[in-house]
């Protein structure tokens, strides 16, 4: 049952507080790796190259990710011109405090957050120093850094509890017991007030689930499970109403009160949410116009000649300034070209020297005796073993994918196709070779296109989740891949079995149980090969629309050269026949029904003069039935394709950078 947004957004109650505290204490004793992080960033700049010499540029998508505008933009600039996204940003983020990064769209907020979270390591264009407790970014720091993207990347058919439990089982160290991992997930649910919607599915734009605020808190809980010392959030209040946004920011304030370093970007907070911030950094076109405590922001702008002429939300006022809009009377506004320049100049002359000095003099977070922390850098936390990862991922795949595999429309499609084929070839005659071969080729077409077209969407649809979890180090690529290609097999083979069970007996194919079983085995093998083809194309292209187009064209080529439509294929395209999965499957299905073709050839008199029989039928007997390749060769080639397509898919996934 769905929970209303109002009820679900209620703050966490005290029920179970003692239990959650005890569970957290048990987990802390197992992790023994928690330490505060003082984040310093000095003169951080980021530049990106713009490619193309005019006209449409594809940099719009990149700019959207980095904090710039979205969509394709006109780019009359010369080739390889650089655009500055960030320009000399300096500041600190302190444990126990919430640092809010404000600014209009395109000001560089997301770019700065990605840099602070260590996501540009080794990348070109980033300059300046970003230090974590006085050290550069490392794997150990990465393990204690949580990053919550602006878009919630979650499996839609899992409940809140299932989502967090699977995350806990994968992300927490192998030294932590299963019960304690589950207890950690329950503690995160209680801490972020998700108890009332714990058994509600996440949902998406097509499936109703939890509210937007709850979904965002699930994403935060996803990161809080590893007890991060540094939590970075990209516009966590985006799309939420004022009340939900306030409660979310209040929850983040509670996390900061536990000694966490919280850094978040925010576009336009309400006045209540604004009051929850401790420190503030305001950006305008990639430059800093304010850094300091939240309480000193309004007095600072007033001191340089910018103050609201009537009571208003300070966040709205600063956003106007960052956009270059300055009030000239109580009721109207106009844009002044020099507003941004004045703000930047004032910051560089008044605040920047103080900020840089304070940043340099800020003490390194110690271990209690004034010394820099060292123990945490040697602390190791091994994830679950490969087989445990595989087992957990298999369980998650089964829970998530069963809704898609047994979708009512998909089941309806399969049953309708089997009934339609059954009625069209109702009790077909064994001697009516042309019709029988048409039936077998229909089966080959349907179960070549249907599974490959569905499988081609698998990796493109999961790309965002895969990249997020890969970046977090939740599992190895091999365990994910094995779980993905094996978890669906039991479910993927049910529908073709149902299809053949209906079609086979309705059409009067060879009435022997052994023949039915052999036909089923050939069909299931063909389905597995077709799924592999779809997975490989999807993994290489990683774009759902382009991949679906490619699989359609590929299967069209395989069907046309499959052996039923055209017997004399021109030599320059004849090679496609030997790469066609349909060709080998069609030959195997014929072999099960007619063997080597001698009996049907004798029955129809095709081996003699054929004077009283249809010449076209005899041609089908000679070229499709008697002229087929050896069944063992067909089986061997299908086995090679089964393995080969999956190896290609794995190699394609290895190319993807998190």
XYZ file of C-alpha atoms in Angstrom:
658
model
C 0.000 0.000 0.000
C 1.342 3.426 -0.902
C 2.102 5.872 1.845
C 1.123 9.484 1.366
C 3.924 11.958 0.944
C 2.862 13.916 4.028
C 2.914 10.893 6.293
C 6.112 9.523 4.881
C 7.898 12.846 5.220
C 7.380 12.879 8.979
C 10.578 13.152 10.995
C 11.933 9.956 12.522
C 10.394 8.897 15.799
C 12.229 7.726 18.876
C 10.816 4.216 18.598
C 13.589 1.718 18.310
C 16.184 4.372 19.083
C 17.947 2.198 21.647
C 18.060 -0.739 19.264
C 19.388 1.359 16.388
C 22.049 2.839 18.678
C 23.129 -0.618 19.799
C 23.244 -1.843 16.199
C 25.326 1.183 15.206
C 27.735 0.541 18.069
C 28.144 -3.074 16.989
C 28.809 -1.961 13.433
C 31.340 0.671 14.539
C 33.266 -1.948 16.475
C 33.553 -4.028 13.315
C 34.478 -1.155 10.996
C 36.980 0.609 13.290
C 37.806 2.969 10.454
C 35.785 6.113 11.156
C 37.701 9.379 11.248
C 36.829 13.051 10.657
C 37.876 14.736 7.429
C 38.903 18.371 7.102
C 38.533 19.347 3.455
C 40.587 22.220 2.030
C 40.421 23.454 -1.535
C 42.749 26.211 -2.742
C 42.574 27.982 -6.125
C 40.520 25.199 -7.707
C 39.966 25.802 -11.424
C 38.483 23.629 -14.120
C 38.570 24.101 -17.870
C 36.947 22.034 -20.589
C 37.768 22.013 -24.285
C 35.013 22.887 -26.730
C 35.268 20.872 -29.933
C 33.812 21.905 -33.262
C 34.134 24.948 -35.435
C 30.690 26.420 -35.294
C 27.127 25.230 -35.565
C 25.733 22.661 -33.192
C 28.017 21.461 -30.420
C 27.592 18.356 -28.316
C 29.163 20.010 -25.305
C 25.770 20.898 -23.910
C 25.427 17.514 -22.216
C 28.892 17.850 -20.723
C 28.112 21.315 -19.460
C 24.939 20.023 -17.861
C 26.921 17.430 -15.947
C 29.579 19.911 -14.912
C 27.118 22.538 -13.807
C 26.653 24.416 -17.046
C 23.625 24.704 -19.284
C 21.873 21.760 -20.853
C 21.179 20.627 -24.380
C 22.914 21.420 -27.630
C 24.179 24.976 -27.912
C 25.378 27.093 -30.758
C 29.162 27.164 -30.729
C 30.671 29.610 -33.179
C 34.008 29.367 -31.346
C 37.072 27.986 -33.095
C 38.045 24.374 -32.638
C 39.578 23.343 -29.286
C 38.699 26.573 -27.517
C 38.653 26.182 -23.726
C 35.807 27.239 -21.498
C 36.485 28.006 -17.857
C 33.935 26.361 -15.577
C 35.652 27.179 -12.259
C 38.093 30.006 -11.632
C 40.211 30.018 -8.461
C 37.772 28.712 -5.819
C 39.152 28.548 -2.262
C 37.526 27.385 0.953
C 37.223 24.736 3.647
C 34.653 22.201 4.775
C 34.848 21.388 8.475
C 33.645 18.297 10.361
C 30.421 18.968 12.234
C 29.257 21.714 9.864
C 27.165 21.924 6.702
C 28.744 23.806 3.796
C 26.167 24.921 1.218
C 27.288 25.872 -2.290
C 24.799 28.269 -3.869
C 24.537 29.795 -7.298
C 22.365 29.916 -10.401
C 22.286 27.201 -13.041
C 25.567 27.053 -14.923
C 27.606 28.636 -12.144
C 29.784 25.534 -11.639
C 28.235 24.005 -8.504
C 28.159 20.422 -9.808
C 31.670 20.729 -11.226
C 33.040 21.865 -7.871
C 31.255 19.044 -6.058
C 32.656 16.452 -8.467
C 36.126 17.851 -7.892
C 35.734 17.830 -4.099
C 34.463 14.237 -4.197
C 37.575 13.111 -6.081
C 35.774 12.361 -9.336
C 38.240 14.234 -11.542
C 41.324 12.365 -10.401
C 43.755 12.047 -13.282
C 41.494 14.126 -15.494
C 42.744 17.016 -17.561
C 41.511 20.530 -16.940
C 41.535 20.462 -13.124
C 43.993 22.763 -11.362
C 44.553 23.789 -7.754
C 44.941 21.851 -4.518
C 42.270 19.720 -2.872
C 43.448 18.251 0.419
C 41.788 15.790 2.781
C 43.323 16.106 6.247
C 46.326 17.654 4.549
C 46.733 14.778 2.086
C 45.782 14.187 -1.507
C 42.820 12.047 -2.483
C 43.432 8.335 -1.898
C 41.566 5.041 -1.996
C 41.115 5.183 1.763
C 39.563 8.650 1.503
C 37.362 7.388 -1.342
C 36.017 4.651 0.940
C 35.032 7.276 3.516
C 33.462 9.663 0.989
C 29.783 9.427 0.106
C 28.505 11.085 -3.067
C 24.795 11.628 -3.720
C 24.110 12.663 -7.308
C 21.305 15.006 -8.274
C 19.392 12.223 -10.021
C 18.357 9.338 -7.780
C 19.761 6.166 -9.354
C 17.836 3.295 -7.747
C 16.124 0.087 -8.815
C 12.420 0.956 -9.156
C 10.894 -2.413 -8.183
C 12.819 -2.917 -4.955
C 11.382 -1.668 -1.691
C 13.220 0.865 0.449
C 14.247 -1.869 2.888
C 15.414 -4.227 0.127
C 17.413 -1.444 -1.537
C 19.298 -0.599 1.638
C 19.810 -4.194 2.753
C 21.337 -5.199 -0.592
C 23.521 -2.101 -0.473
C 24.618 -2.935 3.057
C 25.432 -6.537 2.134
C 27.581 -5.366 -0.776
C 29.295 -2.280 0.618
C 30.115 -3.156 4.211
C 33.327 -5.087 4.934
C 33.341 -8.855 4.809
C 34.347 -8.899 8.485
C 30.887 -7.602 9.394
C 28.307 -10.362 9.858
C 25.147 -10.582 7.765
C 22.894 -9.820 10.741
C 24.904 -6.726 11.595
C 24.758 -5.546 7.980
C 20.985 -5.890 8.007
C 20.907 -4.084 11.350
C 22.938 -1.250 9.798
C 20.338 -0.910 7.035
C 17.546 -0.814 9.604
C 19.452 1.814 11.578
C 19.784 3.968 8.435
C 16.046 3.613 7.825
C 15.302 4.787 11.354
C 17.861 7.602 11.293
C 16.499 9.142 8.086
C 12.820 8.671 8.949
C 12.053 6.033 6.320
C 10.270 3.602 8.638
C 6.766 4.308 7.336
C 7.705 3.665 3.719
C 10.283 0.912 4.303
C 8.154 -1.703 2.541
C 7.076 0.538 -0.356
C 8.816 0.127 -3.715
C 11.049 2.946 -4.941
C 9.123 3.431 -8.185
C 9.877 5.642 -11.167
C 8.034 7.736 -13.731
C 6.064 4.668 -14.860
C 5.629 2.844 -11.540
C 4.174 4.583 -8.497
C 6.361 4.397 -5.411
C 7.720 6.566 -2.627
C 7.647 10.354 -2.717
C 10.467 12.495 -4.044
C 11.706 13.417 -0.582
C 11.730 9.786 0.499
C 13.578 8.741 -2.653
C 16.219 11.376 -1.981
C 16.600 10.183 1.614
C 17.023 6.618 0.351
C 19.899 7.849 -1.831
C 21.453 9.520 1.204
C 20.953 6.389 3.322
C 22.639 4.446 0.512
C 25.808 6.447 1.186
C 25.405 6.648 4.955
C 25.611 2.863 5.265
C 29.395 2.985 4.940
C 29.551 5.623 7.700
C 31.240 8.232 5.460
C 33.335 10.927 7.041
C 32.673 13.242 4.066
C 29.218 13.431 2.485
C 28.877 15.337 -0.802
C 25.387 15.983 -2.198
C 24.475 17.539 -5.541
C 21.246 19.542 -5.144
C 19.511 17.087 -2.781
C 16.484 19.389 -2.443
C 15.867 19.641 -6.187
C 12.241 18.871 -7.042
C 11.062 18.862 -3.411
C 8.505 21.178 -1.849
C 9.658 23.617 0.819
C 8.632 21.419 3.763
C 10.233 18.257 2.376
C 13.382 20.213 1.504
C 13.592 21.636 5.024
C 13.226 18.210 6.620
C 15.911 16.823 4.356
C 18.340 19.639 5.180
C 17.502 19.174 8.885
C 18.393 15.484 8.563
C 21.713 16.453 6.966
C 22.311 18.847 9.850
C 21.796 15.942 12.224
C 24.407 13.928 10.350
C 26.853 16.830 10.545
C 26.238 17.028 14.293
C 27.671 13.502 14.535
C 31.024 14.794 13.280
C 30.486 14.317 9.540
C 31.667 16.832 6.971
C 28.647 17.691 4.815
C 28.999 19.593 1.530
C 25.923 20.208 -0.591
C 24.906 22.328 -3.526
C 21.549 24.020 -3.469
C 19.823 26.079 -6.120
C 17.206 28.138 -4.294
C 16.595 27.100 -0.668
C 13.673 28.325 1.390
C 14.367 30.687 4.261
C 13.939 27.845 6.793
C 16.328 25.565 4.906
C 18.789 28.446 4.573
C 18.898 28.847 8.352
C 20.135 25.236 8.674
C 23.393 25.967 6.814
C 26.564 26.632 8.791
C 28.860 27.870 6.035
C 28.115 29.303 2.622
C 29.908 29.508 -0.715
C 28.214 31.555 -3.460
C 29.269 31.121 -7.101
C 28.603 33.301 -10.108
C 29.755 32.145 -13.540
C 32.452 29.950 -12.017
C 33.812 32.646 -9.688
C 33.345 32.991 -5.951
C 31.474 36.045 -4.678
C 31.186 34.934 -1.042
C 32.661 32.356 1.310
C 32.139 32.374 5.050
C 29.585 31.654 7.717
C 25.942 31.894 6.839
C 25.310 34.574 9.486
C 27.915 36.941 8.023
C 26.719 36.730 4.422
C 24.045 39.437 4.512
C 26.193 41.909 6.517
C 29.051 41.386 4.043
C 26.940 42.204 0.998
C 25.481 45.173 2.848
C 29.012 46.419 3.558
C 29.850 46.519 -0.162
C 26.647 48.305 -1.098
C 24.220 45.482 -1.879
C 21.238 45.074 0.427
C 17.567 44.214 -0.129
C 15.171 47.145 0.033
C 12.452 45.052 1.671
C 12.462 41.899 3.851
C 13.126 38.806 1.753
C 14.746 35.399 1.855
C 18.541 35.993 1.998
C 19.033 33.053 -0.388
C 16.803 34.710 -2.995
C 18.677 37.974 -2.582
C 22.090 36.337 -3.068
C 20.820 34.351 -6.056
C 19.708 37.623 -7.666
C 23.162 39.063 -7.107
C 24.831 35.941 -8.550
C 22.647 36.389 -11.638
C 23.763 40.004 -11.958
C 20.381 41.408 -10.930
C 20.350 44.318 -8.501
C 17.276 45.987 -6.981
C 16.977 49.702 -7.666
C 13.713 50.278 -5.810
C 11.254 48.322 -3.771
C 9.231 46.936 -6.627
C 11.320 46.617 -9.769
C 14.593 45.081 -10.829
C 16.986 45.578 -13.669
C 20.152 43.847 -14.739
C 23.338 45.854 -14.437
C 26.338 44.603 -16.429
C 28.782 45.609 -13.705
C 27.085 43.815 -10.796
C 29.031 40.578 -11.226
C 32.301 42.412 -11.790
C 31.731 44.480 -8.647
C 30.931 41.407 -6.566
C 33.951 39.457 -7.838
C 36.255 42.433 -7.390
C 34.993 43.072 -3.861
C 35.435 39.424 -2.942
C 38.982 39.309 -4.337
C 39.963 42.482 -2.470
C 38.076 42.005 0.813
C 37.370 38.337 1.513
C 39.709 36.260 -0.649
C 42.930 37.090 1.263
C 41.239 36.309 4.587
C 39.752 33.074 3.240
C 43.078 31.886 1.840
C 44.911 32.741 5.055
C 42.309 30.971 7.167
C 42.434 27.975 4.835
C 46.206 27.722 5.102
C 46.172 28.114 8.885
C 43.270 25.735 9.501
C 44.546 22.891 11.701
C 44.650 19.354 10.349
C 42.027 17.213 12.045
C 43.830 15.190 14.688
C 43.289 11.895 16.426
C 42.575 13.386 19.785
C 46.131 14.252 20.840
C 46.838 16.933 18.274
C 48.665 14.663 15.861
C 47.539 14.087 12.281
C 45.508 10.907 11.850
C 47.556 7.978 10.623
C 45.733 4.852 11.742
C 42.887 5.301 9.305
C 45.217 5.282 6.337
C 46.347 1.753 7.165
C 42.848 0.601 7.986
C 41.627 -1.973 5.523
C 38.074 -3.106 4.872
C 37.748 -5.974 2.460
C 34.436 -6.338 0.700
C 32.467 -9.552 0.467
C 34.104 -12.422 -1.379
C 33.480 -12.883 -5.089
C 30.998 -15.696 -4.533
C 29.152 -13.712 -1.861
C 28.926 -10.769 -4.253
C 27.564 -13.084 -6.933
C 24.997 -14.544 -4.546
C 23.802 -11.120 -3.359
C 23.618 -9.715 -6.889
C 21.688 -12.802 -8.058
C 19.132 -12.286 -5.300
C 18.786 -8.616 -6.176
C 18.431 -9.346 -9.894
C 15.718 -11.925 -9.272
C 13.712 -9.510 -7.133
C 14.075 -6.639 -9.593
C 13.857 -8.439 -12.928
C 10.903 -10.718 -12.231
C 8.570 -7.764 -12.693
C 9.955 -7.090 -16.165
C 10.331 -10.704 -17.296
C 6.784 -11.617 -16.383
C 5.297 -8.333 -17.430
C 1.657 -8.903 -18.380
C 2.175 -7.438 -21.862
C 5.146 -9.703 -22.513
C 3.260 -12.810 -21.381
C 0.282 -11.730 -23.491
C 2.560 -11.275 -26.504
C 4.052 -14.769 -26.191
C 0.734 -16.538 -25.608
C -0.939 -14.651 -28.457
C 1.905 -15.533 -30.846
C 1.710 -19.209 -29.877
C -2.073 -19.339 -30.284
C -1.954 -17.445 -33.575
C 0.699 -19.824 -34.909
C -1.236 -22.796 -33.597
C -4.414 -21.777 -35.384
C -2.595 -20.820 -38.584
C -0.845 -24.227 -38.792
C -3.598 -26.216 -37.084
C -2.769 -29.936 -37.377
C -0.536 -29.337 -40.368
C 0.189 -32.287 -42.631
C 3.588 -33.971 -42.327
C 3.711 -34.191 -46.127
C 2.951 -30.497 -46.607
C 6.639 -29.679 -46.429
C 6.466 -26.045 -47.485
C 3.949 -25.128 -44.780
C 5.803 -27.128 -42.128
C 9.082 -25.411 -42.958
C 7.302 -22.068 -42.819
C 6.146 -22.955 -39.292
C 9.666 -23.862 -38.177
C 11.039 -20.670 -39.670
C 8.325 -18.650 -37.922
C 9.519 -20.122 -34.620
C 13.109 -19.220 -35.564
C 12.170 -15.634 -36.410
C 10.083 -15.009 -33.306
C 12.597 -16.412 -30.817
C 15.485 -14.712 -32.547
C 14.026 -11.221 -32.511
C 12.017 -11.302 -29.268
C 14.768 -12.180 -26.728
C 17.563 -10.266 -28.472
C 15.449 -7.106 -28.665
C 14.618 -7.344 -24.947
C 18.210 -8.127 -23.925
C 19.695 -5.211 -25.850
C 18.202 -2.786 -23.293
C 19.710 -4.545 -20.255
C 23.053 -2.769 -19.944
C 21.989 0.654 -21.334
C 19.117 0.815 -18.839
C 21.366 -0.166 -15.933
C 24.300 1.955 -17.015
C 23.727 4.730 -14.472
C 23.331 2.281 -11.580
C 26.282 0.187 -12.729
C 28.586 3.200 -13.038
C 27.502 4.545 -9.654
C 28.055 1.234 -7.879
C 31.284 0.561 -9.750
C 32.619 3.968 -8.690
C 31.668 3.140 -5.089
C 33.569 -0.166 -5.323
C 30.545 -2.230 -4.298
C 31.538 -5.264 -6.372
C 33.810 -6.468 -9.136
C 32.807 -6.272 -12.770
C 33.050 -10.032 -13.174
C 30.631 -10.742 -10.316
C 28.164 -8.184 -11.665
C 28.406 -9.601 -15.170
C 27.997 -13.213 -14.073
C 24.990 -12.313 -11.951
C 23.484 -10.366 -14.835
C 23.833 -13.124 -17.441
C 22.856 -16.024 -15.168
C 20.217 -14.456 -12.941
C 17.717 -14.083 -15.755
C 18.149 -17.537 -17.280
C 15.504 -19.399 -15.258
C 12.952 -16.683 -15.968
C 13.952 -16.126 -19.600
C 13.439 -19.837 -20.419
C 9.933 -20.100 -18.979
C 8.164 -18.135 -21.718
C 9.688 -20.056 -24.688
C 8.784 -23.311 -22.917
C 5.201 -22.095 -22.543
C 5.171 -20.971 -26.177
C 6.324 -24.311 -27.555
C 4.066 -26.316 -25.240
C 1.060 -24.582 -26.795
C 2.258 -24.373 -30.398
C 3.809 -27.826 -30.801
C 0.717 -29.912 -30.147
C -1.723 -27.509 -31.821
C 0.211 -27.629 -35.087
C 0.564 -31.420 -35.074
C 4.340 -31.552 -35.257
C 6.032 -34.921 -34.839
C 3.881 -36.559 -32.113
C 6.711 -38.018 -30.057
C 7.851 -36.885 -26.631
C 11.507 -37.234 -27.629
C 10.922 -34.980 -30.657
C 9.191 -32.390 -28.467
C 12.040 -32.432 -25.936
C 14.676 -32.076 -28.668
C 12.743 -29.204 -30.253
C 12.487 -27.517 -26.847
C 16.226 -27.913 -26.209
C 17.041 -26.391 -29.608
C 14.663 -23.509 -28.946
C 16.056 -22.798 -25.468
C 19.616 -22.869 -26.800
C 18.595 -20.450 -29.542
C 17.010 -18.125 -26.971
C 20.228 -18.096 -24.937
C 22.298 -17.281 -28.016
C 19.874 -14.518 -29.029
C 20.049 -13.035 -25.525
C 23.837 -13.048 -25.792
C 23.654 -11.187 -29.093
C 21.428 -8.526 -27.531
C 23.682 -8.196 -24.480
C 26.783 -7.776 -26.658
C 25.227 -5.099 -28.867
C 23.819 -3.273 -25.854
C 27.155 -3.343 -24.013
C 29.086 -2.029 -27.024
C 26.675 0.752 -27.942
C 25.307 1.640 -24.459
C 22.494 3.674 -25.971
C 19.042 2.112 -25.927
C 17.767 3.653 -29.175
C 20.910 3.021 -31.185
C 21.285 -0.493 -29.794
C 17.683 -1.396 -30.648
C 18.247 -0.165 -34.199
C 21.398 -2.263 -34.528
C 19.764 -5.426 -33.208
C 16.855 -4.922 -35.622
C 19.190 -4.588 -38.599
C 21.303 -7.546 -37.447
C 18.334 -9.858 -36.969
C 16.911 -8.757 -40.333
C 20.149 -9.850 -42.000
C 20.110 -13.137 -40.076
C 16.489 -13.855 -41.021
C 16.934 -13.069 -44.713
C 19.931 -15.408 -44.923
C 18.341 -18.012 -42.656
C 17.584 -20.387 -45.520
C 13.839 -20.215 -46.035
C 13.270 -17.063 -48.066
C 16.260 -17.295 -50.402
C 18.134 -20.476 -51.294
C 20.652 -19.010 -53.721
C 22.195 -16.122 -51.841
C 24.578 -13.910 -53.906
C 28.211 -14.749 -53.091
C 29.130 -11.280 -51.776
C 26.537 -11.595 -48.939
C 26.591 -15.376 -48.558
C 29.003 -15.096 -45.611
C 26.199 -13.580 -43.506
C 24.436 -16.946 -43.607
C 27.289 -18.582 -41.689
C 27.145 -15.885 -38.997
C 23.358 -16.167 -38.732
C 21.995 -17.699 -35.544
C 18.694 -18.235 -37.369
C 20.352 -20.369 -40.057
C 21.734 -22.985 -37.643
C 18.601 -23.067 -35.485
C 16.342 -23.528 -38.522
C 18.490 -26.449 -39.703
C 18.342 -28.125 -36.287
C 14.562 -27.758 -36.063
C 14.231 -29.349 -39.506
C 16.484 -32.217 -38.464
C 14.304 -32.999 -35.439
C 11.164 -33.219 -37.619
C 12.497 -34.816 -40.816
C 15.899 -36.308 -39.980
C 18.163 -36.575 -43.019
C 15.138 -36.197 -45.347
C 15.211 -39.661 -46.888
C 11.818 -40.759 -45.544
C 9.927 -37.630 -46.666
C 11.752 -37.688 -49.991
C 10.648 -41.276 -50.607
C 7.122 -40.558 -49.415
C 6.702 -37.677 -51.824
C 8.569 -39.418 -54.643
C 11.101 -36.603 -54.827
C 13.921 -39.112 -55.167
C 12.403 -40.428 -58.448
C 11.047 -38.544 -61.417
C 8.618 -36.576 -59.237
C 6.131 -36.620 -62.117
C 3.027 -36.582 -59.918
C 4.337 -34.226 -57.239
C 4.862 -30.508 -56.801
C 8.285 -29.508 -58.110
C 8.485 -26.591 -55.622
C 7.874 -28.971 -52.703
C 10.642 -31.261 -53.891
C 12.997 -28.306 -54.130
C 12.309 -27.565 -50.447
C 12.955 -31.222 -49.648
C 16.274 -31.261 -51.510
C 17.592 -27.840 -50.472
C 16.230 -27.388 -46.918
C 15.858 -30.938 -45.621
C 18.267 -33.175 -47.503
C 20.847 -30.455 -48.103
C 21.353 -29.428 -44.481
C 24.653 -29.334 -42.613
C 25.488 -31.893 -39.942
C 23.542 -31.280 -36.678
C 26.698 -31.595 -34.555
C 28.294 -28.753 -36.483
C 25.227 -26.546 -35.932
C 25.250 -27.323 -32.213
C 28.968 -26.566 -31.961
C 28.612 -23.227 -33.716
C 25.704 -22.233 -31.463
C 27.814 -23.098 -28.403
C 30.631 -20.910 -29.737
C 28.146 -18.083 -30.312
C 26.699 -18.542 -26.818
C 30.135 -18.079 -25.243
C 31.501 -15.595 -27.781
C 28.686 -13.046 -27.521
C 28.982 -12.978 -23.728
C 32.752 -12.587 -23.842
C 32.316 -9.648 -26.214
C 29.752 -8.104 -23.863
C 32.146 -8.453 -20.912
C 35.017 -6.873 -22.832
C 32.723 -4.011 -23.846
C 31.790 -3.368 -20.204
C 35.463 -3.279 -19.221
C 35.899 -0.231 -21.457
C 33.418 1.813 -19.440
C 35.070 4.232 -17.050
C 33.290 4.990 -13.794
